[in-house]
Coordinates of C-alpha atoms in Angstrom, one line a residue:
M1 CA 25.1 89.2 82.8
L2 CA 25.6 88.9 86.7
A3 CA 27.9 86.2 88.3
L4 CA 27.2 85.2 91.9
A5 CA 30.1 83.5 93.7
S6 CA 28.8 82.0 96.9
V7 CA 27.8 80.7 101.3
S8 CA 22.8 81.5 106.4
V9 CA 20.3 83.3 108.1
G10 CA 17.1 84.9 108.4
G11 CA 15.8 88.4 109.0
Q12 CA 13.0 90.4 110.7
I13 CA 11.5 93.5 109.0
A14 CA 13.0 96.4 109.8
E15 CA 13.9 100.0 108.2
W16 CA 16.7 102.0 107.0
P17 CA 15.5 105.1 107.0
T18 CA 18.7 107.4 106.7
F19 CA 22.5 107.4 105.2
R20 CA 24.4 104.5 107.5
G21 CA 21.1 103.1 108.6
D22 CA 20.4 105.3 111.7
A23 CA 21.3 108.9 112.9
S24 CA 24.3 107.3 114.9
R25 CA 25.6 106.5 111.2
R26 CA 26.7 102.6 112.7
G27 CA 26.0 101.1 109.5
T28 CA 23.8 98.4 111.1
L29 CA 20.6 97.6 112.5
D30 CA 19.7 95.1 115.5
A31 CA 17.5 93.1 113.4
S32 CA 19.5 93.3 109.8
A33 CA 20.6 89.9 108.4
A34 CA 22.4 89.6 105.2
P35 CA 21.6 86.6 102.9
G36 CA 23.7 83.3 103.2
V37 CA 23.2 82.1 99.8
P38 CA 22.6 85.5 97.5
G39 CA 20.2 85.6 94.7
L40 CA 19.0 88.7 92.4
A41 CA 15.7 89.9 93.6
W42 CA 15.5 92.8 91.1
R43 CA 18.0 95.3 89.2
F44 CA 16.3 98.5 88.2
R45 CA 17.8 100.8 85.8
E46 CA 16.1 103.3 83.2
E47 CA 14.7 101.4 80.1
K48 CA 16.4 104.0 77.4
L49 CA 20.0 103.5 77.6
L50 CA 20.7 107.3 76.9
D51 CA 18.8 107.8 80.3
R52 CA 21.0 105.8 82.1
R53 CA 23.4 107.4 84.6
P54 CA 25.3 106.3 87.9
F55 CA 23.8 106.0 91.2
A56 CA 26.4 107.2 93.9
S57 CA 23.3 108.1 96.5
S58 CA 23.0 105.5 99.0
P59 CA 19.5 104.0 99.4
A60 CA 16.7 104.8 102.2
I61 CA 14.6 101.7 102.8
V62 CA 11.1 102.7 104.4
G63 CA 7.9 100.0 104.8
D64 CA 7.9 99.0 101.1
R65 CA 9.9 101.9 99.7
V66 CA 13.3 102.2 98.3
I67 CA 14.3 105.8 97.7
I68 CA 17.7 106.6 96.2
G69 CA 18.9 109.6 94.1
G70 CA 20.8 109.6 90.8
D71 CA 23.3 111.5 88.4
S72 CA 20.0 111.8 86.3
Y73 CA 18.9 114.6 88.6
R74 CA 16.1 112.5 89.7
V75 CA 15.1 111.0 93.2
Y76 CA 13.6 107.6 92.4
C77 CA 11.3 105.7 94.6
L78 CA 10.8 102.1 94.2
E79 CA 8.9 98.9 95.5
L80 CA 11.0 97.1 97.5
A81 CA 9.6 93.7 96.5
T82 CA 10.1 94.1 92.8
G83 CA 12.4 97.2 91.8
K84 CA 9.5 98.9 90.1
P85 CA 9.4 102.6 90.1
V86 CA 6.7 104.2 91.9
W87 CA 7.7 108.3 91.6
G88 CA 10.1 110.4 90.4
F89 CA 11.3 113.8 91.6
D90 CA 13.2 115.9 88.9
A91 CA 16.0 118.2 91.0
K92 CA 18.0 121.0 89.3
W93 CA 21.3 118.8 89.6
P94 CA 22.6 115.7 90.1
V95 CA 21.6 113.7 93.3
F96 CA 24.8 112.4 95.3
S97 CA 23.0 113.4 98.7
S98 CA 21.5 109.9 100.1
P99 CA 18.1 110.2 101.2
A100 CA 16.4 110.5 104.7
V101 CA 13.0 109.8 105.5
W102 CA 11.3 110.8 108.7
N103 CA 7.5 111.2 109.4
G104 CA 6.3 110.3 105.9
R105 CA 8.5 112.8 104.3
V106 CA 11.6 112.7 102.5
Y107 CA 14.6 114.9 102.9
V108 CA 17.8 115.1 100.0
G109 CA 19.8 117.2 98.5
E110 CA 21.6 117.9 95.4
G111 CA 24.9 118.7 93.3
L112 CA 28.2 118.2 93.2
H113 CA 31.2 120.1 94.1
E114 CA 31.2 122.4 91.2
H115 CA 27.2 123.4 91.6
T116 CA 25.9 126.4 93.5
D117 CA 22.6 127.6 94.5
C118 CA 21.5 123.7 95.5
K119 CA 18.7 122.9 97.4
L120 CA 17.7 120.6 100.2
Y121 CA 14.4 119.3 99.0
C122 CA 11.3 118.0 101.3
L123 CA 9.0 115.3 99.5
D124 CA 5.9 113.3 100.5
L125 CA 6.9 109.7 100.8
Q126 CA 4.1 108.4 99.0
S127 CA 3.6 110.7 96.2
G128 CA 6.8 112.5 95.5
K129 CA 5.2 115.8 95.8
L130 CA 7.6 118.7 96.7
L131 CA 6.5 119.9 100.2
W132 CA 9.1 122.8 100.4
S133 CA 12.4 123.2 99.6
L134 CA 15.6 125.3 101.2
E135 CA 18.3 127.1 98.9
T136 CA 21.7 127.5 99.9
K137 CA 24.8 129.4 97.8
S138 CA 26.8 126.0 97.5
H139 CA 26.1 122.3 96.8
T140 CA 24.1 119.9 99.3
E141 CA 25.8 116.7 98.2
S142 CA 25.8 116.2 102.1
S143 CA 23.3 113.4 103.4
P144 CA 20.9 114.9 105.9
T145 CA 19.8 113.6 109.1
V146 CA 16.7 114.0 111.1
A147 CA 16.7 114.4 114.9
D148 CA 14.2 115.9 117.2
A149 CA 12.4 117.1 114.2
R150 CA 15.0 119.0 112.8
V151 CA 17.1 118.5 109.9
Y152 CA 20.8 118.6 109.5
F153 CA 22.8 118.8 106.4
G154 CA 26.2 120.0 105.0
A155 CA 26.1 122.5 102.3
G156 CA 29.8 123.0 101.0
E157 CA 31.1 126.5 101.3
D158 CA 27.8 127.5 103.3
G159 CA 28.7 125.1 106.1
L160 CA 26.3 123.3 108.2
Y161 CA 22.3 124.2 108.1
C162 CA 19.5 123.1 110.8
A163 CA 16.2 123.6 109.6
D164 CA 12.6 122.9 111.3
A165 CA 11.9 119.3 109.4
A166 CA 8.3 120.2 108.9
T167 CA 8.4 123.6 107.3
G168 CA 12.0 124.1 106.2
K169 CA 12.6 127.3 108.2
M170 CA 16.3 127.8 108.7
L171 CA 16.7 127.5 112.5
W172 CA 21.0 127.9 112.4
Q173 CA 23.5 128.1 110.0
H174 CA 27.2 127.3 111.1
K175 CA 29.2 129.2 108.3
G176 CA 32.5 127.1 108.4
P177 CA 34.3 125.3 107.6
H178 CA 33.2 123.8 104.0
V179 CA 31.1 120.4 104.8
D180 CA 30.5 117.7 102.5
A181 CA 30.1 115.2 104.9
S182 CA 27.2 113.6 106.2
P183 CA 26.3 115.1 109.9
L184 CA 25.8 112.8 113.0
V185 CA 23.9 113.8 115.5
A186 CA 24.0 112.3 118.9
E187 CA 23.2 113.2 122.6
G188 CA 22.6 117.0 121.9
R189 CA 25.6 117.5 119.7
V190 CA 26.3 117.6 115.9
Y191 CA 29.3 115.9 114.7
V192 CA 30.7 116.6 111.3
G193 CA 33.8 116.0 109.3
S194 CA 35.7 118.3 106.8
G195 CA 38.3 118.2 104.0
Y196 CA 38.5 121.6 102.4
D197 CA 39.8 124.7 104.1
F198 CA 40.1 122.6 107.3
E199 CA 40.5 118.6 107.5
G200 CA 39.3 117.6 110.7
V201 CA 36.1 117.1 112.7
L202 CA 33.7 119.8 114.1
C203 CA 31.2 119.1 117.0
L204 CA 28.5 121.7 117.3
S205 CA 25.6 122.2 119.9
A206 CA 22.5 120.6 118.1
A207 CA 20.3 123.3 119.8
D208 CA 21.8 126.4 118.2
G209 CA 24.9 125.6 116.4
R210 CA 27.3 126.8 118.9
P211 CA 30.9 125.3 118.5
L212 CA 31.8 123.0 121.3
W213 CA 35.3 121.9 119.8
K214 CA 37.3 121.4 116.6
R215 CA 40.2 118.9 116.0
A216 CA 42.4 119.2 113.2
M217 CA 43.4 115.7 111.5
P218 CA 46.4 115.3 109.4
A219 CA 44.1 114.5 106.1
P220 CA 40.6 114.9 105.4
V221 CA 37.7 113.6 107.0
W222 CA 35.1 113.2 104.1
D223 CA 32.4 110.8 105.1
A224 CA 30.0 110.7 108.0
P225 CA 31.5 110.0 111.8
T226 CA 30.2 107.2 113.5
F227 CA 28.8 107.4 117.4
A228 CA 28.7 103.9 119.0
A229 CA 28.8 103.2 123.2
G230 CA 29.6 106.8 123.9
R231 CA 32.3 106.9 121.2
L232 CA 33.2 108.7 117.9
Y233 CA 34.6 106.8 115.0
I234 CA 36.2 108.5 111.6
G235 CA 38.0 107.4 108.8
I236 CA 40.8 109.8 107.7
G237 CA 42.4 109.7 104.2
N238 CA 43.9 112.1 101.6
G239 CA 42.9 112.3 98.0
T240 CA 38.8 112.2 96.8
L241 CA 36.8 109.6 95.4
T242 CA 37.9 110.3 91.9
D243 CA 41.7 111.1 92.8
E244 CA 44.3 108.9 94.2
P245 CA 47.4 111.0 95.9
E246 CA 50.8 110.9 95.0
K247 CA 51.7 109.7 98.7
P248 CA 48.6 108.0 99.9
Y249 CA 47.7 108.5 103.9
G250 CA 44.8 106.7 105.6
E251 CA 43.9 106.1 109.3
V252 CA 41.0 105.0 111.9
R253 CA 40.5 107.2 114.8
C254 CA 38.5 107.0 117.6
L255 CA 37.6 110.1 119.6
D256 CA 36.1 111.4 123.1
P257 CA 32.9 112.9 121.5
K258 CA 32.9 115.2 124.5
T259 CA 36.1 116.6 124.1
G260 CA 37.7 115.2 120.4
G261 CA 40.3 113.8 122.4
D262 CA 42.0 110.6 121.0
L263 CA 41.0 107.4 122.6
W264 CA 43.0 105.4 120.0
R265 CA 44.5 105.4 116.4
F266 CA 44.9 102.5 113.6
T267 CA 47.5 103.4 111.2
D268 CA 48.3 100.4 109.7
V269 CA 46.4 101.3 106.5
R270 CA 48.2 101.5 103.1
S271 CA 46.0 104.1 101.6
S272 CA 43.3 106.5 102.4
V273 CA 40.2 105.7 104.1
L274 CA 37.4 107.8 102.7
T275 CA 34.5 106.0 104.2
S276 CA 32.5 105.7 107.6
V277 CA 33.2 103.0 110.0
A278 CA 30.6 100.6 111.1
V279 CA 30.1 99.6 114.3
R280 CA 28.3 96.7 115.8
G281 CA 29.0 94.1 118.8
G282 CA 32.2 95.6 119.9
V283 CA 33.8 95.1 116.4
A284 CA 34.7 98.2 114.3
V285 CA 34.9 97.5 110.2
A286 CA 36.5 100.0 107.6
T287 CA 37.3 99.9 104.2
S288 CA 40.2 101.5 102.4
R289 CA 41.4 102.9 99.1
D290 CA 43.9 100.0 99.2
G291 CA 41.8 97.3 98.8
A292 CA 41.5 95.7 102.4
C293 CA 38.4 95.8 104.6
Y294 CA 39.5 95.9 108.2
A295 CA 38.1 95.0 111.5
L296 CA 39.1 96.2 114.7
D297 CA 38.4 96.0 118.2
A298 CA 35.9 98.9 118.9
A299 CA 37.4 99.5 122.4
T300 CA 41.4 99.3 122.0
G301 CA 41.6 99.7 118.1
R302 CA 43.4 96.2 117.8
R303 CA 43.1 94.6 114.7
L304 CA 41.0 91.5 114.6
W305 CA 41.4 90.8 111.0
R306 CA 42.1 92.2 107.1
T307 CA 40.9 90.9 104.3
D308 CA 42.0 92.1 100.9
V309 CA 39.6 92.1 98.0
H310 CA 42.4 93.6 95.5
A311 CA 40.6 96.6 94.4
P312 CA 40.2 100.3 95.8
I313 CA 37.2 100.2 98.2
L314 CA 35.1 103.7 98.1
C315 CA 31.9 102.5 99.6
S316 CA 31.4 102.5 103.6
P317 CA 30.6 98.9 104.5
A318 CA 27.4 98.1 106.3
V319 CA 27.4 95.0 108.9
T320 CA 25.0 92.7 110.5
R321 CA 25.6 90.3 112.9
D322 CA 27.3 87.7 111.1
H323 CA 28.3 89.8 108.0
A324 CA 30.3 92.6 106.9
L325 CA 28.8 94.2 103.1
F326 CA 30.6 96.6 100.7
G327 CA 30.8 97.1 97.0
D328 CA 34.3 97.8 95.1
E329 CA 35.8 99.9 92.5
N330 CA 35.6 97.2 89.9
G331 CA 32.2 96.5 90.5
I332 CA 31.9 93.2 93.0
F333 CA 30.1 93.4 95.9
H334 CA 31.4 91.5 98.7
C335 CA 30.0 89.7 101.5
L336 CA 32.5 89.0 104.4
A337 CA 32.3 86.9 107.7
L338 CA 32.2 89.3 110.8
K339 CA 34.0 86.6 113.0
D340 CA 37.1 86.2 110.9
G341 CA 36.8 88.4 107.6
A342 CA 36.4 84.8 105.3
K343 CA 35.0 85.5 101.9
V344 CA 31.3 84.5 102.0
W345 CA 29.8 85.3 98.6
A346 CA 30.6 87.9 96.0
L347 CA 28.4 89.2 93.2
D348 CA 30.0 91.0 89.6
T349 CA 28.1 93.9 88.4
S350 CA 30.9 94.9 86.3
D351 CA 29.4 93.4 83.1
D352 CA 26.4 95.8 83.2
V353 CA 28.2 98.5 82.1
S354 CA 27.9 100.4 78.8
V355 CA 29.0 102.9 76.6
V356 CA 26.7 105.4 78.1
V357 CA 27.9 104.1 81.9
P358 CA 31.3 102.8 81.3
D359 CA 32.1 103.2 85.2
P360 CA 31.6 99.6 87.1
R361 CA 32.6 101.2 90.6
I362 CA 30.2 101.0 93.6
L363 CA 30.2 104.1 95.7
S364 CA 26.8 103.7 96.9
C365 CA 26.5 102.3 101.0
P366 CA 24.5 99.0 101.0
A367 CA 21.0 99.3 103.0
V368 CA 20.1 96.1 104.5
V369 CA 16.6 95.2 105.8
G370 CA 15.0 92.0 106.2
G371 CA 17.4 89.9 104.7
R372 CA 17.5 92.2 101.4
V373 CA 20.5 94.0 100.4
V374 CA 20.1 96.8 98.2
F375 CA 22.9 99.5 96.7
G376 CA 23.2 101.4 93.4
S377 CA 26.4 101.3 91.1
S378 CA 28.0 103.8 88.8
N379 CA 26.9 101.6 85.9
G380 CA 23.2 103.0 86.3
S381 CA 21.5 100.2 87.8
V382 CA 20.2 99.7 91.7
Y383 CA 20.6 96.1 92.9
C384 CA 18.4 93.9 95.4
V385 CA 20.0 90.8 96.5
E386 CA 17.8 88.4 98.7
E387 CA 18.3 84.5 99.8
A388 CA 18.5 82.8 96.6
R389 CA 15.1 80.5 95.9
R390 CA 15.8 76.9 95.9

């Protein structure tokens, strides 16, 4: 049973077509708004208990469709209004990758770290029909991004790929370092983080994959960088989604996107930052395994507020004009006031676990469109929260 603990806001219809909302990975859209008084619009999960698997993929929302990948080896298309399935596509491996939607097509990878020979799939948005696939020698858990009719994605030990978004023809491949993170494309450059072999950030030419700069960090950069107001923001942290390090280290850093040089560092974090930074209105919001959400001045890195939720946060936040939204390891989905970090409402999904899917963690990053918030859970469900009916 779901428990809602509550606090206004209307919204305009927009779209959230890719991981973190757009190619800049800011975790926000200008028209996005969260419910002020939350109500559960719908919950999707496989009808048969034995068919249920975790959803770590983050949803994309385009028109009246929600696209999300599951550990069930499937890509799902759901109705935004009802959560009813429209189509499903069977992949070869579990789908951790978050889909990107462009020009009526869905782009999504497959596989986890232990898998090889994984593909990037291009599907028809309306029918789920396979249009083309591009096979790699490693895993494609990275979430693709589409810019200028090109699709960019990481492929583990295979590095970073760029392909023609219409045909799937490979345009270039940068073979190192190991890339699990999702690429960011901005102003003719591709930025991507790494945590294996090399710990840091790499900048390449979007046109031909030529390396422009490479910046080592004190710990891995596991998630996508963020581009906002001519600056690059990254979360840094050791450990993984499944393993907490013996001596945790984390920080948030702001870089010059042209050189990779530091603009500021925020190191007052008690554990790893394994997630992307959300940026809106001069505020940078980051979450940490230490169980806190941090709001920083995006220009200076000065801490504006910190709110503890007392459970590790392994989900990148989304921000609206008034709220910050994210889930935690205990299955609680939180809504905080962006201005001061006050707790506005929380949704407890932990009771939805079962013998088949006993993990309550929320790793899926929320998509926020038209007053609705959609996210997946490791308990095998996808949730849509909207303004409560009175």
